[in-house]
Amino acid sequence: MKKVLLLALALGTATTASAAGKLEIFSWWSGDEGPALEALVKLYGQKYPGVTVDNATVSGGAGTNAKAVLKTRMLGGTPPDSFQVHAGQELTGTWVVSGRMENLNSLFNSEGWKKVFPKDLINLISYKGGIYSVPVNVHRSNVMWYNPARLKSWGVAVPKTWPEFLTTCAALKAKGLQAPLVVGENWTQQHLWENVMVGVLGAQGWDNLWSGKMKFTDPKVVGAFTTFGKVMDCTNKDASGLSWQQASDRIADGTSAFNIMGDWAAGYFTTTKKLTPGTGFGWATAPGTSKTFVMLADSFGLPKGVKNKTEATNWLKLLGSKAGQDAFNPLKGSIAARLDSDMSKYNVYSQSAARDWKSSRIVGSMVHGAVAPETFTSAFGALIDQFVAGKDSKAATAAAQQLADKAGIGK
Ligand code: GAL
């Protein structure tokens, strides 16, 4: 980079925006979560060698910390040039509705993206006719991970429903395994909750919760909370101190039998831990969700008033391109958001996810920003903590309905 600059200066050429520009991107993909994003940054560097990229990250799974920092920056008038945000309400219900994002319609037209991204995904990033971010991937949330060799040695099969899971949990406990299911900090428990809900209520039931057709106080939801409570009784006592990666480690090393996590875990197992899908780790749909794909998509948007709009727009172009998506996703564990990606670049796990993406009933993740308003999601963590401590399904569902009312769900 320096060489290019020196050369430009020596030749007396102007340091134009693209020759010596800057770009700040903002996300929570640091450390173990970094390699996929770094591959994109590298590609960007090859295309725009004069631009200095500040790959700003605030670590913490699911963006719990990053989103708070982003909020301060957005409200303080110092937005990053482009930032990670989940497709869905996390984008449209916050920064779009408050008029802080650029409408990317013309970029979608000029890049031909309206034809290459699934319609439903474009709907998730649209608001009143405008499109407001560029999706880089599709992650699946409803995956159960396990260690094939250890399951064999314990003599248990992968449970297909939550009641079956509870039987398997009892069998494993009887063999002396204290925590058949490993969970981590609060958001990973919400992630588990979401999977129990979809598994017990079904895809339509889950959708009905977010459209307001089914109340949280419905006896079915109360029952699903009770199941979640029993599932939590199968988990480790040190959950609150574990990151999602540390929880995944317990699958890799065989100290727990199961973990429910999004398929960034596949990225972690293959890219970071160099495990082979199918032997180093196994996967199945979360109990009761075999025909459903609980989706979320990471995307990047362009805030209004950024310092480096040209560089940020070029970043978005790369992110939405076939080359960009096929560099990022094989490392990330996700599949491309584009429909034309080269599946030979992906491992067997991702190939199976891509097949299911086409054939399953699709629903959106609450924890990862797709289906619920921020007012709901930001308060739900405390509700889960309280539920896990007291296991009072009636109180929890009443509180959840209050939250839903406050967030305007079903209005
Ligand atoms: C999700 C995000 C994934 C992954 C995960 C763990 O919210 O969409 O890409 O980063 O959090 O941090």
Short mmCIF file of C-alpha atoms and ligand atoms in Angstrom, two decimals, residues 28-29 33 60-63 84 86 137 139 187 244 264 296 298 332 368, ligand 1:
data_model
loop_
_atom_site.label_atom_id
_atom_site.label_comp_id
_atom_site.label_asym_id
_atom_site.label_seq_id
_atom_site.Cartn_x
_atom_site.Cartn_y
_atom_site.Cartn_z
CA TRP A 28 -18.66 -7.91 15.46
CA TRP A 29 -16.58 -10.32 13.41
CA GLU A 33 -15.12 -14.87 13.74
CA GLY A 60 -19.14 -10.35 21.25
CA GLY A 61 -21.35 -12.98 19.66
CA ALA A 62 -24.58 -11.92 17.97
CA GLY A 63 -23.40 -8.32 18.11
CA GLN A 84 -23.03 -5.05 9.76
CA HIS A 86 -29.18 -8.24 10.26
CA ASN A 137 -25.05 -14.39 3.43
CA HIS A 139 -27.23 -18.34 8.05
CA TRP A 187 -28.08 -14.68 23.81
CA TRP A 244 -20.65 -19.47 21.73
CA TRP A 264 -21.44 -19.93 12.06
CA LEU A 296 -31.07 -14.82 9.28
CA ASP A 298 -25.96 -10.54 7.68
CA LYS A 332 -18.16 -18.33 7.44
CA HIS A 368 -30.80 -12.41 15.06
C1 GAL B 1 -25.05 -13.68 14.43
C2 GAL B 1 -24.47 -13.29 13.10
C3 GAL B 1 -23.52 -14.34 12.64
C4 GAL B 1 -22.51 -14.63 13.73
C5 GAL B 1 -23.19 -14.87 15.06
C6 GAL B 1 -22.26 -15.10 16.22
O1 GAL B 1 -25.93 -12.70 14.89
O2 GAL B 1 -25.49 -13.13 12.18
O3 GAL B 1 -22.90 -13.95 11.46
O4 GAL B 1 -21.62 -13.60 13.79
O5 GAL B 1 -24.04 -13.81 15.37
O6 GAL B 1 -21.60 -13.95 16.61
#
